[in-house]
Amino acid sequence: MPAFYLSSLLAFTGGHMVNYAVILYLQEKVGSDLLSGIGFGLSFGTSIVFGWFAGVLCDRISPTRVIHAAQALFVLCLAGLWWTDAGASGTTRVGWTLFSAFLGGLAWSFVGPARLATLGQIAPPDKLKPATIIFNLQVLLGFGLAPVVIGLVRSRYGWPAVFATGMGFFVAASLMLLGTRTRGSDRPGQGVFTELGEGFSAVKANPLLLQLILAAIMAYAMTGPMQILLPKLAREVLGLSELQRGGYLGLMALTLILGGVSALLLGKYLHHGAAIFVGTMTASLLFASLSHWTSAGVSATALGAMGLLGGMVISFIIAGIQGQAPEALRGRIMSIYSIISQVVPAASGVAAGALVRATGVTQAILYAGVGLAGLALLAAALMPQLRRVAR
Protein backbone atom coordinates (compact mmCIF):
# COMPACT_ATOMS: atom_id res chain seq x y z
CA MET A 1 0.00 0.00 0.00
CA PRO A 2 2.72 2.62 0.75
CA ALA A 3 4.23 2.06 -2.72
CA PHE A 4 0.79 2.50 -4.29
CA TYR A 5 0.20 5.75 -2.40
CA LEU A 6 3.62 7.16 -3.35
CA SER A 7 3.12 6.08 -6.96
CA SER A 8 -0.24 7.88 -6.91
CA LEU A 9 1.34 11.04 -5.51
CA LEU A 10 3.98 11.13 -8.26
CA ALA A 11 1.45 10.35 -10.99
CA PHE A 12 -1.08 12.98 -9.93
CA THR A 13 1.62 15.59 -9.41
CA GLY A 14 2.85 14.89 -12.94
CA GLY A 15 -0.69 14.91 -14.32
CA HIS A 16 -1.53 18.28 -12.80
CA MET A 17 1.83 19.60 -14.00
CA VAL A 18 0.55 18.83 -17.50
CA ASN A 19 -2.63 20.82 -16.87
CA TYR A 20 -0.85 23.84 -15.38
CA ALA A 21 1.87 23.74 -18.04
CA VAL A 22 -0.70 23.85 -20.85
CA ILE A 23 -2.51 26.78 -19.21
CA LEU A 24 0.62 28.80 -18.41
CA TYR A 25 2.32 28.01 -21.71
CA LEU A 26 -0.63 29.21 -23.79
CA GLN A 27 -1.12 32.28 -21.60
CA GLU A 28 2.52 33.34 -21.79
CA LYS A 29 3.83 32.03 -25.13
CA VAL A 30 0.65 32.64 -27.15
CA GLY A 31 -0.97 35.35 -25.01
CA SER A 32 -4.51 33.99 -25.16
CA ASP A 33 -6.75 33.36 -22.14
CA LEU A 34 -9.36 31.74 -24.40
CA LEU A 35 -6.82 29.26 -25.82
CA SER A 36 -5.55 28.48 -22.32
CA GLY A 37 -9.13 27.61 -21.34
CA ILE A 38 -9.50 25.42 -24.45
CA GLY A 39 -6.14 23.77 -23.67
CA PHE A 40 -7.25 22.99 -20.15
CA GLY A 41 -10.51 21.66 -21.57
CA LEU A 42 -8.59 19.27 -23.82
CA SER A 43 -6.39 18.22 -20.88
CA PHE A 44 -9.45 16.93 -19.06
CA GLY A 45 -12.37 17.06 -21.49
CA THR A 46 -11.61 13.94 -23.54
CA SER A 47 -12.77 11.90 -20.54
CA ILE A 48 -16.34 12.60 -21.53
CA VAL A 49 -15.77 10.24 -24.48
CA PHE A 50 -13.06 7.84 -23.38
CA GLY A 51 -13.72 7.70 -19.62
CA TRP A 52 -16.72 5.41 -20.12
CA PHE A 53 -14.58 2.86 -21.92
CA ALA A 54 -11.99 3.15 -19.14
CA GLY A 55 -14.51 1.99 -16.55
CA VAL A 56 -15.53 -1.03 -18.62
CA LEU A 57 -11.88 -1.87 -19.31
CA CYS A 58 -10.96 -1.70 -15.61
CA ASP A 59 -13.73 -4.21 -14.80
CA ARG A 60 -12.57 -6.53 -17.62
CA ILE A 61 -8.77 -6.63 -17.24
CA SER A 62 -6.21 -6.00 -14.51
CA PRO A 63 -6.48 -2.26 -13.70
CA THR A 64 -2.73 -1.97 -13.08
CA ARG A 65 -2.17 -2.73 -16.79
CA VAL A 66 -4.46 0.21 -17.59
CA ILE A 67 -2.44 2.44 -15.24
CA HIS A 68 0.82 1.64 -17.02
CA ALA A 69 -0.68 2.38 -20.45
CA ALA A 70 -2.18 5.68 -19.26
CA GLN A 71 1.08 6.84 -17.73
CA ALA A 72 2.90 6.04 -20.96
CA LEU A 73 0.45 8.39 -22.70
CA PHE A 74 1.33 11.12 -20.19
CA VAL A 75 5.02 10.68 -21.04
CA LEU A 76 4.15 11.03 -24.75
CA CYS A 77 2.14 14.18 -24.00
CA LEU A 78 5.06 15.80 -22.16
CA ALA A 79 7.45 14.78 -24.94
CA GLY A 80 5.11 16.56 -27.37
CA LEU A 81 5.15 19.72 -25.27
CA TRP A 82 8.95 19.54 -25.08
CA TRP A 83 9.23 19.24 -28.87
CA THR A 84 6.75 22.11 -29.32
CA ASP A 85 8.80 24.41 -27.12
CA ALA A 86 12.01 23.49 -28.95
CA GLY A 87 10.88 23.48 -32.57
CA ALA A 88 7.45 25.01 -33.16
CA SER A 89 6.41 28.61 -33.78
CA GLY A 90 3.30 30.69 -34.52
CA THR A 91 0.14 28.74 -35.32
CA THR A 92 2.14 25.51 -35.33
CA ARG A 93 2.95 26.06 -31.65
CA VAL A 94 -0.75 26.41 -30.83
CA GLY A 95 -1.70 23.29 -32.77
CA TRP A 96 0.96 21.07 -31.25
CA THR A 97 0.31 22.35 -27.72
CA LEU A 98 -3.39 21.58 -28.07
CA PHE A 99 -2.64 18.14 -29.55
CA SER A 100 -0.33 17.37 -26.63
CA ALA A 101 -3.07 18.54 -24.26
CA PHE A 102 -5.42 16.06 -25.97
CA LEU A 103 -2.96 13.20 -25.30
CA GLY A 104 -2.83 14.25 -21.65
CA GLY A 105 -6.62 14.26 -21.53
CA LEU A 106 -6.70 10.77 -23.01
CA ALA A 107 -4.31 9.61 -20.28
CA TRP A 108 -6.45 11.25 -17.58
CA SER A 109 -9.48 9.33 -18.92
CA PHE A 110 -7.91 6.02 -17.88
CA VAL A 111 -5.54 6.70 -14.99
CA GLY A 112 -8.16 7.85 -12.46
CA PRO A 113 -10.63 4.93 -12.80
CA ALA A 114 -7.76 2.43 -12.99
CA ARG A 115 -6.14 3.64 -9.76
CA LEU A 116 -9.47 3.70 -7.90
CA ALA A 117 -10.31 0.20 -9.17
CA THR A 118 -6.85 -0.99 -8.09
CA LEU A 119 -7.37 0.48 -4.62
CA GLY A 120 -10.68 -1.38 -4.35
CA GLN A 121 -8.82 -4.66 -4.91
CA ILE A 122 -5.73 -4.14 -2.73
CA ALA A 123 -7.37 -2.48 0.32
CA PRO A 124 -9.16 -4.68 2.90
CA PRO A 125 -12.95 -4.15 2.72
CA ASP A 126 -13.16 -2.76 6.26
CA LYS A 127 -10.37 -0.26 5.48
CA LEU A 128 -11.63 0.84 2.07
CA LYS A 129 -13.16 4.18 3.12
CA PRO A 130 -10.14 5.47 5.08
CA ALA A 131 -7.84 4.06 2.37
CA THR A 132 -9.82 6.04 -0.21
CA ILE A 133 -9.42 9.23 1.84
CA ILE A 134 -5.66 8.60 2.08
CA PHE A 135 -5.57 8.00 -1.68
CA ASN A 136 -7.47 11.25 -2.21
CA LEU A 137 -4.83 13.03 -0.12
CA GLN A 138 -2.28 12.04 -2.74
CA VAL A 139 -4.57 13.41 -5.48
CA LEU A 140 -5.07 16.69 -3.63
CA LEU A 141 -1.41 17.01 -2.71
CA GLY A 142 -0.44 16.39 -6.33
CA PHE A 143 -2.86 19.12 -7.40
CA GLY A 144 -1.25 21.55 -4.96
CA LEU A 145 2.37 20.51 -5.53
CA ALA A 146 2.22 20.76 -9.33
CA PRO A 147 2.42 24.58 -9.55
CA VAL A 148 5.16 24.65 -6.90
CA VAL A 149 7.28 22.16 -8.85
CA ILE A 150 6.68 24.09 -12.08
CA GLY A 151 7.61 27.40 -10.42
CA LEU A 152 10.79 26.05 -8.85
CA VAL A 153 12.02 24.13 -11.89
CA ARG A 154 11.05 26.69 -14.50
CA SER A 155 12.52 29.67 -12.63
CA ARG A 156 15.94 27.98 -12.74
CA TYR A 157 15.99 25.79 -15.82
CA GLY A 158 13.09 26.73 -18.11
CA TRP A 159 10.23 24.83 -19.74
CA PRO A 160 12.24 21.84 -21.04
CA ALA A 161 13.24 20.93 -17.48
CA VAL A 162 9.59 21.15 -16.40
CA PHE A 163 8.58 18.65 -19.09
CA ALA A 164 11.49 16.34 -18.24
CA THR A 165 10.61 16.43 -14.54
CA GLY A 166 7.02 15.41 -15.29
CA MET A 167 8.23 12.53 -17.45
CA GLY A 168 10.49 11.37 -14.64
CA PHE A 169 7.56 11.36 -12.21
CA PHE A 170 5.52 9.06 -14.46
CA VAL A 171 8.38 6.65 -15.07
CA ALA A 172 9.00 6.38 -11.31
CA ALA A 173 5.25 5.97 -10.64
CA SER A 174 5.08 3.02 -13.03
CA LEU A 175 8.17 1.35 -11.58
CA MET A 176 6.63 1.51 -8.09
CA LEU A 177 3.61 -0.50 -9.25
CA LEU A 178 5.55 -3.44 -10.71
CA GLY A 179 4.88 -5.54 -7.59
CA THR A 180 1.15 -4.74 -7.36
CA ARG A 181 -1.09 -7.59 -8.52
CA THR A 182 -4.71 -7.04 -9.54
CA ARG A 183 -7.23 -9.15 -11.43
CA GLY A 184 -9.77 -8.68 -14.19
CA SER A 185 -13.26 -10.15 -14.52
CA ASP A 186 -13.65 -13.85 -15.26
CA ARG A 187 -17.04 -13.44 -16.94
CA PRO A 188 -17.35 -12.94 -20.71
CA GLY A 189 -17.82 -9.40 -21.99
CA GLN A 190 -21.36 -8.38 -22.91
CA GLY A 191 -20.55 -5.36 -25.05
CA VAL A 192 -19.39 -1.93 -23.96
CA PHE A 193 -22.79 -0.26 -24.00
CA THR A 194 -24.50 -3.11 -22.16
CA GLU A 195 -21.87 -2.97 -19.43
CA LEU A 196 -22.07 0.81 -19.27
CA GLY A 197 -25.83 0.46 -18.82
CA GLU A 198 -25.24 -1.80 -15.82
CA GLY A 199 -23.18 0.92 -14.19
CA PHE A 200 -25.81 3.61 -14.79
CA SER A 201 -28.56 1.29 -13.54
CA ALA A 202 -26.64 0.71 -10.30
CA VAL A 203 -26.33 4.48 -9.75
CA LYS A 204 -30.00 5.07 -10.53
CA ALA A 205 -31.09 2.29 -8.16
CA ASN A 206 -29.19 3.82 -5.22
CA PRO A 207 -30.47 7.36 -4.43
CA LEU A 208 -27.58 8.08 -2.05
CA LEU A 209 -24.99 7.05 -4.66
CA LEU A 210 -26.74 9.22 -7.26
CA GLN A 211 -26.71 12.24 -4.96
CA LEU A 212 -23.04 11.69 -4.09
CA ILE A 213 -22.31 11.71 -7.84
CA LEU A 214 -24.24 15.00 -8.21
CA ALA A 215 -22.38 16.45 -5.20
CA ALA A 216 -19.09 15.61 -6.94
CA ILE A 217 -20.23 17.63 -9.97
CA MET A 218 -21.01 20.56 -7.71
CA ALA A 219 -17.69 20.38 -5.86
CA TYR A 220 -15.51 20.03 -8.96
CA ALA A 221 -17.20 22.93 -10.73
CA MET A 222 -14.89 25.27 -8.76
CA THR A 223 -11.67 23.62 -9.93
CA GLY A 224 -11.68 24.96 -13.49
CA PRO A 225 -12.11 28.64 -12.51
CA MET A 226 -9.39 28.21 -9.88
CA GLN A 227 -6.84 26.85 -12.33
CA ILE A 228 -7.66 29.40 -15.03
CA LEU A 229 -8.22 32.53 -12.91
CA LEU A 230 -5.82 32.24 -9.96
CA PRO A 231 -2.56 32.42 -11.99
CA LYS A 232 -3.90 35.56 -13.69
CA LEU A 233 -5.03 37.04 -10.36
CA ALA A 234 -1.62 36.39 -8.79
CA ARG A 235 0.18 38.07 -11.69
CA GLU A 236 -2.08 41.01 -12.56
CA VAL A 237 -3.82 41.94 -9.29
CA LEU A 238 -1.45 40.79 -6.55
CA GLY A 239 1.70 41.57 -8.58
CA LEU A 240 3.59 38.44 -7.49
CA SER A 241 6.82 37.26 -9.08
CA GLU A 242 6.94 33.87 -10.75
CA LEU A 243 8.37 32.16 -7.68
CA GLN A 244 5.83 33.92 -5.45
CA ARG A 245 3.02 32.87 -7.80
CA GLY A 246 4.16 29.27 -7.45
CA GLY A 247 4.04 29.63 -3.67
CA TYR A 248 0.63 31.31 -3.75
CA LEU A 249 -0.89 28.61 -5.95
CA GLY A 250 1.03 25.92 -4.08
CA LEU A 251 -0.59 27.01 -0.81
CA MET A 252 -3.38 24.75 -1.96
CA ALA A 253 -1.04 21.79 -1.39
CA LEU A 254 -0.87 22.30 2.36
CA THR A 255 -4.50 23.28 2.85
CA LEU A 256 -5.92 20.55 0.61
CA ILE A 257 -3.99 17.87 2.44
CA LEU A 258 -5.00 19.37 5.78
CA GLY A 259 -8.60 19.21 4.59
CA GLY A 260 -8.16 15.54 3.70
CA VAL A 261 -6.50 14.83 7.05
CA SER A 262 -9.37 16.64 8.76
CA ALA A 263 -11.82 14.35 6.96
CA LEU A 264 -9.82 11.33 8.09
CA LEU A 265 -9.59 12.44 11.73
CA LEU A 266 -12.98 14.10 12.16
CA GLY A 267 -15.05 11.79 9.97
CA LYS A 268 -16.42 9.97 13.02
CA TYR A 269 -17.63 13.21 14.59
CA LEU A 270 -18.86 15.36 11.69
CA HIS A 271 -22.23 15.10 9.98
CA HIS A 272 -21.07 14.23 6.47
CA GLY A 273 -24.06 15.59 4.57
CA ALA A 274 -23.95 18.94 6.35
CA ALA A 275 -20.17 19.11 5.97
CA ILE A 276 -20.43 18.60 2.19
CA PHE A 277 -23.06 21.28 1.63
CA VAL A 278 -21.86 23.88 4.14
CA GLY A 279 -18.24 23.34 3.16
CA THR A 280 -18.99 23.80 -0.54
CA MET A 281 -21.03 26.99 0.03
CA THR A 282 -18.40 28.51 2.31
CA ALA A 283 -15.52 27.63 -0.01
CA SER A 284 -17.39 29.18 -2.95
CA LEU A 285 -17.95 32.43 -1.07
CA LEU A 286 -14.28 32.51 -0.04
CA PHE A 287 -13.37 32.13 -3.70
CA ALA A 288 -15.66 35.05 -4.57
CA SER A 289 -13.96 37.14 -1.86
CA LEU A 290 -10.61 36.82 -3.69
CA SER A 291 -11.93 39.41 -6.15
CA HIS A 292 -11.79 42.08 -3.40
CA TRP A 293 -8.33 41.55 -1.88
CA THR A 294 -5.22 43.30 -3.17
CA SER A 295 -3.12 42.23 -0.19
CA ALA A 296 -1.27 38.99 -0.95
CA GLY A 297 -1.44 37.95 2.73
CA VAL A 298 -5.21 38.36 3.03
CA SER A 299 -5.78 36.72 -0.34
CA ALA A 300 -3.58 33.78 0.64
CA THR A 301 -5.49 33.36 3.91
CA ALA A 302 -8.82 33.18 2.08
CA LEU A 303 -7.31 30.79 -0.48
CA GLY A 304 -5.98 28.56 2.31
CA ALA A 305 -9.36 28.38 4.06
CA MET A 306 -10.97 27.51 0.75
CA GLY A 307 -8.48 24.70 0.18
CA LEU A 308 -9.05 23.31 3.68
CA LEU A 309 -12.80 23.07 3.12
CA GLY A 310 -12.41 21.76 -0.42
CA GLY A 311 -10.10 18.96 0.65
CA MET A 312 -12.53 17.83 3.35
CA VAL A 313 -15.58 17.96 1.06
CA ILE A 314 -13.97 16.01 -1.80
CA SER A 315 -12.65 13.39 0.64
CA PHE A 316 -16.11 12.76 2.09
CA ILE A 317 -17.64 12.55 -1.39
CA ILE A 318 -15.13 10.11 -2.91
CA ALA A 319 -15.11 7.88 0.20
CA GLY A 320 -18.91 7.78 0.09
CA ILE A 321 -18.96 6.81 -3.59
CA GLN A 322 -16.29 4.13 -3.08
CA GLY A 323 -18.24 2.73 -0.11
CA GLN A 324 -21.50 2.58 -2.10
CA ALA A 325 -20.00 1.05 -5.29
CA PRO A 326 -20.73 -2.69 -5.85
CA GLU A 327 -17.54 -4.74 -6.24
CA ALA A 328 -18.39 -6.11 -9.69
CA LEU A 329 -19.16 -2.61 -11.00
CA ARG A 330 -16.47 -0.68 -9.18
CA GLY A 331 -14.51 0.25 -12.30
CA ARG A 332 -17.58 1.64 -14.02
CA ILE A 333 -18.86 3.51 -10.94
CA MET A 334 -15.46 5.03 -10.24
CA SER A 335 -15.07 5.93 -13.90
CA ILE A 336 -18.21 8.07 -13.56
CA TYR A 337 -16.57 9.84 -10.61
CA SER A 338 -13.30 10.20 -12.51
CA ILE A 339 -15.07 11.61 -15.57
CA ILE A 340 -16.76 14.17 -13.32
CA SER A 341 -13.44 15.09 -11.69
CA GLN A 342 -11.96 15.75 -15.13
CA VAL A 343 -14.79 16.91 -17.41
CA VAL A 344 -16.47 19.30 -14.96
CA PRO A 345 -13.23 21.24 -14.28
CA ALA A 346 -12.56 21.24 -18.03
CA ALA A 347 -15.99 22.63 -18.86
CA SER A 348 -15.89 25.21 -16.08
CA GLY A 349 -12.32 26.10 -17.11
CA VAL A 350 -13.41 26.81 -20.68
CA ALA A 351 -16.30 28.91 -19.29
CA ALA A 352 -13.89 30.75 -16.97
CA GLY A 353 -11.57 31.50 -19.89
CA ALA A 354 -14.44 33.03 -21.84
CA LEU A 355 -15.74 34.88 -18.76
CA VAL A 356 -12.40 36.48 -17.88
CA ARG A 357 -12.01 37.59 -21.48
CA ALA A 358 -15.41 39.33 -21.31
CA THR A 359 -15.35 40.81 -17.81
CA GLY A 360 -11.80 40.81 -16.39
CA VAL A 361 -10.27 38.59 -13.75
CA THR A 362 -11.78 40.11 -10.58
CA GLN A 363 -15.34 40.15 -11.92
CA ALA A 364 -14.96 36.63 -13.26
CA ILE A 365 -13.88 35.37 -9.83
CA LEU A 366 -16.78 37.16 -8.13
CA TYR A 367 -19.40 35.80 -10.55
CA ALA A 368 -18.01 32.25 -10.42
CA GLY A 369 -17.84 32.13 -6.62
CA VAL A 370 -21.31 33.53 -6.00
CA GLY A 371 -22.81 31.30 -8.70
CA LEU A 372 -21.27 28.16 -7.20
CA ALA A 373 -22.46 29.10 -3.70
CA GLY A 374 -26.00 29.45 -5.05
CA LEU A 375 -25.70 26.05 -6.75
CA ALA A 376 -24.64 24.43 -3.45
CA LEU A 377 -27.59 25.99 -1.64
CA LEU A 378 -30.00 24.64 -4.26
CA ALA A 379 -28.39 21.19 -4.07
CA ALA A 380 -28.82 21.10 -0.28
CA ALA A 381 -32.55 21.66 -0.76
CA LEU A 382 -32.93 19.01 -3.48
CA MET A 383 -30.79 16.14 -2.08
CA PRO A 384 -32.53 14.78 1.06
CA GLN A 385 -30.69 11.43 1.25
CA LEU A 386 -27.26 13.03 1.18
CA ARG A 387 -28.38 15.83 3.49
CA ARG A 388 -29.33 13.21 6.11
CA VAL A 389 -26.11 11.17 5.90
CA ALA A 390 -24.40 11.48 9.27
CA ARG A 391 -21.40 9.20 8.67
C-alpha positions as a printed Julia matrix, in Angstrom:
391×3 Matrix{Float64}:
   0.0     0.0     0.0
   2.72    2.62    0.75
   4.23    2.06   -2.72
   0.79    2.5    -4.29
   0.2     5.75   -2.4
   3.62    7.16   -3.35
   3.12    6.08   -6.96
  -0.24    7.88   -6.91
   1.34   11.04   -5.51
   3.98   11.13   -8.26
   1.45   10.35  -10.99
  -1.08   12.98   -9.93
   1.62   15.59   -9.41
   2.85   14.89  -12.94
  -0.69   14.91  -14.32
  -1.53   18.28  -12.8
   1.83   19.6   -14.0
   0.55   18.83  -17.5
  -2.63   20.82  -16.87
  -0.85   23.84  -15.38
   1.87   23.74  -18.04
  -0.7    23.85  -20.85
  -2.51   26.78  -19.21
   0.62   28.8   -18.41
   2.32   28.01  -21.71
  -0.63   29.21  -23.79
  -1.12   32.28  -21.6
   2.52   33.34  -21.79
   3.83   32.03  -25.13
   0.65   32.64  -27.15
  -0.97   35.35  -25.01
  -4.51   33.99  -25.16
  -6.75   33.36  -22.14
  -9.36   31.74  -24.4
  -6.82   29.26  -25.82
  -5.55   28.48  -22.32
  -9.13   27.61  -21.34
  -9.5    25.42  -24.45
  -6.14   23.77  -23.67
  -7.25   22.99  -20.15
 -10.51   21.66  -21.57
  -8.59   19.27  -23.82
  -6.39   18.22  -20.88
  -9.45   16.93  -19.06
 -12.37   17.06  -21.49
 -11.61   13.94  -23.54
 -12.77   11.9   -20.54
 -16.34   12.6   -21.53
 -15.77   10.24  -24.48
 -13.06    7.84  -23.38
 -13.72    7.7   -19.62
 -16.72    5.41  -20.12
 -14.58    2.86  -21.92
 -11.99    3.15  -19.14
 -14.51    1.99  -16.55
 -15.53   -1.03  -18.62
 -11.88   -1.87  -19.31
 -10.96   -1.7   -15.61
 -13.73   -4.21  -14.8
 -12.57   -6.53  -17.62
  -8.77   -6.63  -17.24
  -6.21   -6.0   -14.51
  -6.48   -2.26  -13.7
  -2.73   -1.97  -13.08
  -2.17   -2.73  -16.79
  -4.46    0.21  -17.59
  -2.44    2.44  -15.24
   0.82    1.64  -17.02
  -0.68    2.38  -20.45
  -2.18    5.68  -19.26
   1.08    6.84  -17.73
   2.9     6.04  -20.96
   0.45    8.39  -22.7
   1.33   11.12  -20.19
   5.02   10.68  -21.04
   4.15   11.03  -24.75
   2.14   14.18  -24.0
   5.06   15.8   -22.16
   7.45   14.78  -24.94
   5.11   16.56  -27.37
   5.15   19.72  -25.27
   8.95   19.54  -25.08
   9.23   19.24  -28.87
   6.75   22.11  -29.32
   8.8    24.41  -27.12
  12.01   23.49  -28.95
  10.88   23.48  -32.57
   7.45   25.01  -33.16
   6.41   28.61  -33.78
   3.3    30.69  -34.52
   0.14   28.74  -35.32
   2.14   25.51  -35.33
   2.95   26.06  -31.65
  -0.75   26.41  -30.83
  -1.7    23.29  -32.77
   0.96   21.07  -31.25
   0.31   22.35  -27.72
  -3.39   21.58  -28.07
  -2.64   18.14  -29.55
  -0.33   17.37  -26.63
  -3.07   18.54  -24.26
  -5.42   16.06  -25.97
  -2.96   13.2   -25.3
  -2.83   14.25  -21.65
  -6.62   14.26  -21.53
  -6.7    10.77  -23.01
  -4.31    9.61  -20.28
  -6.45   11.25  -17.58
  -9.48    9.33  -18.92
  -7.91    6.02  -17.88
  -5.54    6.7   -14.99
  -8.16    7.85  -12.46
 -10.63    4.93  -12.8
  -7.76    2.43  -12.99
  -6.14    3.64   -9.76
  -9.47    3.7    -7.9
 -10.31    0.2    -9.17
  -6.85   -0.99   -8.09
  -7.37    0.48   -4.62
 -10.68   -1.38   -4.35
  -8.82   -4.66   -4.91
  -5.73   -4.14   -2.73
  -7.37   -2.48    0.32
  -9.16   -4.68    2.9
 -12.95   -4.15    2.72
 -13.16   -2.76    6.26
 -10.37   -0.26    5.48
 -11.63    0.84    2.07
 -13.16    4.18    3.12
 -10.14    5.47    5.08
  -7.84    4.06    2.37
  -9.82    6.04   -0.21
  -9.42    9.23    1.84
  -5.66    8.6     2.08
  -5.57    8.0    -1.68
  -7.47   11.25   -2.21
  -4.83   13.03   -0.12
  -2.28   12.04   -2.74
  -4.57   13.41   -5.48
  -5.07   16.69   -3.63
  -1.41   17.01   -2.71
  -0.44   16.39   -6.33
  -2.86   19.12   -7.4
  -1.25   21.55   -4.96
   2.37   20.51   -5.53
   2.22   20.76   -9.33
   2.42   24.58   -9.55
   5.16   24.65   -6.9
   7.28   22.16   -8.85
   6.68   24.09  -12.08
   7.61   27.4   -10.42
  10.79   26.05   -8.85
  12.02   24.13  -11.89
  11.05   26.69  -14.5
  12.52   29.67  -12.63
  15.94   27.98  -12.74
  15.99   25.79  -15.82
  13.09   26.73  -18.11
  10.23   24.83  -19.74
  12.24   21.84  -21.04
  13.24   20.93  -17.48
   9.59   21.15  -16.4
   8.58   18.65  -19.09
  11.49   16.34  -18.24
  10.61   16.43  -14.54
   7.02   15.41  -15.29
   8.23   12.53  -17.45
  10.49   11.37  -14.64
   7.56   11.36  -12.21
   5.52    9.06  -14.46
   8.38    6.65  -15.07
   9.0     6.38  -11.31
   5.25    5.97  -10.64
   5.08    3.02  -13.03
   8.17    1.35  -11.58
   6.63    1.51   -8.09
   3.61   -0.5    -9.25
   5.55   -3.44  -10.71
   4.88   -5.54   -7.59
   1.15   -4.74   -7.36
  -1.09   -7.59   -8.52
  -4.71   -7.04   -9.54
  -7.23   -9.15  -11.43
  -9.77   -8.68  -14.19
 -13.26  -10.15  -14.52
 -13.65  -13.85  -15.26
 -17.04  -13.44  -16.94
 -17.35  -12.94  -20.71
 -17.82   -9.4   -21.99
 -21.36   -8.38  -22.91
 -20.55   -5.36  -25.05
 -19.39   -1.93  -23.96
 -22.79   -0.26  -24.0
 -24.5    -3.11  -22.16
 -21.87   -2.97  -19.43
 -22.07    0.81  -19.27
 -25.83    0.46  -18.82
 -25.24   -1.8   -15.82
 -23.18    0.92  -14.19
 -25.81    3.61  -14.79
 -28.56    1.29  -13.54
 -26.64    0.71  -10.3
 -26.33    4.48   -9.75
 -30.0     5.07  -10.53
 -31.09    2.29   -8.16
 -29.19    3.82   -5.22
 -30.47    7.36   -4.43
 -27.58    8.08   -2.05
 -24.99    7.05   -4.66
 -26.74    9.22   -7.26
 -26.71   12.24   -4.96
 -23.04   11.69   -4.09
 -22.31   11.71   -7.84
 -24.24   15.0    -8.21
 -22.38   16.45   -5.2
 -19.09   15.61   -6.94
 -20.23   17.63   -9.97
 -21.01   20.56   -7.71
 -17.69   20.38   -5.86
 -15.51   20.03   -8.96
 -17.2    22.93  -10.73
 -14.89   25.27   -8.76
 -11.67   23.62   -9.93
 -11.68   24.96  -13.49
 -12.11   28.64  -12.51
  -9.39   28.21   -9.88
  -6.84   26.85  -12.33
  -7.66   29.4   -15.03
  -8.22   32.53  -12.91
  -5.82   32.24   -9.96
  -2.56   32.42  -11.99
  -3.9    35.56  -13.69
  -5.03   37.04  -10.36
  -1.62   36.39   -8.79
   0.18   38.07  -11.69
  -2.08   41.01  -12.56
  -3.82   41.94   -9.29
  -1.45   40.79   -6.55
   1.7    41.57   -8.58
   3.59   38.44   -7.49
   6.82   37.26   -9.08
   6.94   33.87  -10.75
   8.37   32.16   -7.68
   5.83   33.92   -5.45
   3.02   32.87   -7.8
   4.16   29.27   -7.45
   4.04   29.63   -3.67
   0.63   31.31   -3.75
  -0.89   28.61   -5.95
   1.03   25.92   -4.08
  -0.59   27.01   -0.81
  -3.38   24.75   -1.96
  -1.04   21.79   -1.39
  -0.87   22.3     2.36
  -4.5    23.28    2.85
  -5.92   20.55    0.61
  -3.99   17.87    2.44
  -5.0    19.37    5.78
  -8.6    19.21    4.59
  -8.16   15.54    3.7
  -6.5    14.83    7.05
  -9.37   16.64    8.76
 -11.82   14.35    6.96
  -9.82   11.33    8.09
  -9.59   12.44   11.73
 -12.98   14.1    12.16
 -15.05   11.79    9.97
 -16.42    9.97   13.02
 -17.63   13.21   14.59
 -18.86   15.36   11.69
 -22.23   15.1     9.98
 -21.07   14.23    6.47
 -24.06   15.59    4.57
 -23.95   18.94    6.35
 -20.17   19.11    5.97
 -20.43   18.6     2.19
 -23.06   21.28    1.63
 -21.86   23.88    4.14
 -18.24   23.34    3.16
 -18.99   23.8    -0.54
 -21.03   26.99    0.03
 -18.4    28.51    2.31
 -15.52   27.63   -0.01
 -17.39   29.18   -2.95
 -17.95   32.43   -1.07
 -14.28   32.51   -0.04
 -13.37   32.13   -3.7
 -15.66   35.05   -4.57
 -13.96   37.14   -1.86
 -10.61   36.82   -3.69
 -11.93   39.41   -6.15
 -11.79   42.08   -3.4
  -8.33   41.55   -1.88
  -5.22   43.3    -3.17
  -3.12   42.23   -0.19
  -1.27   38.99   -0.95
  -1.44   37.95    2.73
  -5.21   38.36    3.03
  -5.78   36.72   -0.34
  -3.58   33.78    0.64
  -5.49   33.36    3.91
  -8.82   33.18    2.08
  -7.31   30.79   -0.48
  -5.98   28.56    2.31
  -9.36   28.38    4.06
 -10.97   27.51    0.75
  -8.48   24.7     0.18
  -9.05   23.31    3.68
 -12.8    23.07    3.12
 -12.41   21.76   -0.42
 -10.1    18.96    0.65
 -12.53   17.83    3.35
 -15.58   17.96    1.06
 -13.97   16.01   -1.8
 -12.65   13.39    0.64
 -16.11   12.76    2.09
 -17.64   12.55   -1.39
 -15.13   10.11   -2.91
 -15.11    7.88    0.2
 -18.91    7.78    0.09
 -18.96    6.81   -3.59
 -16.29    4.13   -3.08
 -18.24    2.73   -0.11
 -21.5     2.58   -2.1
 -20.0     1.05   -5.29
 -20.73   -2.69   -5.85
 -17.54   -4.74   -6.24
 -18.39   -6.11   -9.69
 -19.16   -2.61  -11.0
 -16.47   -0.68   -9.18
 -14.51    0.25  -12.3
 -17.58    1.64  -14.02
 -18.86    3.51  -10.94
 -15.46    5.03  -10.24
 -15.07    5.93  -13.9
 -18.21    8.07  -13.56
 -16.57    9.84  -10.61
 -13.3    10.2   -12.51
 -15.07   11.61  -15.57
 -16.76   14.17  -13.32
 -13.44   15.09  -11.69
 -11.96   15.75  -15.13
 -14.79   16.91  -17.41
 -16.47   19.3   -14.96
 -13.23   21.24  -14.28
 -12.56   21.24  -18.03
 -15.99   22.63  -18.86
 -15.89   25.21  -16.08
 -12.32   26.1   -17.11
 -13.41   26.81  -20.68
 -16.3    28.91  -19.29
 -13.89   30.75  -16.97
 -11.57   31.5   -19.89
 -14.44   33.03  -21.84
 -15.74   34.88  -18.76
 -12.4    36.48  -17.88
 -12.01   37.59  -21.48
 -15.41   39.33  -21.31
 -15.35   40.81  -17.81
 -11.8    40.81  -16.39
 -10.27   38.59  -13.75
 -11.78   40.11  -10.58
 -15.34   40.15  -11.92
 -14.96   36.63  -13.26
 -13.88   35.37   -9.83
 -16.78   37.16   -8.13
 -19.4    35.8   -10.55
 -18.01   32.25  -10.42
 -17.84   32.13   -6.62
 -21.31   33.53   -6.0
 -22.81   31.3    -8.7
 -21.27   28.16   -7.2
 -22.46   29.1    -3.7
 -26.0    29.45   -5.05
 -25.7    26.05   -6.75
 -24.64   24.43   -3.45
 -27.59   25.99   -1.64
 -30.0    24.64   -4.26
 -28.39   21.19   -4.07
 -28.82   21.1    -0.28
 -32.55   21.66   -0.76
 -32.93   19.01   -3.48
 -30.79   16.14   -2.08
 -32.53   14.78    1.06
 -30.69   11.43    1.25
 -27.26   13.03    1.18
 -28.38   15.83    3.49
 -29.33   13.21    6.11
 -26.11   11.17    5.9
 -24.4    11.48    9.27
 -21.4     9.2     8.67
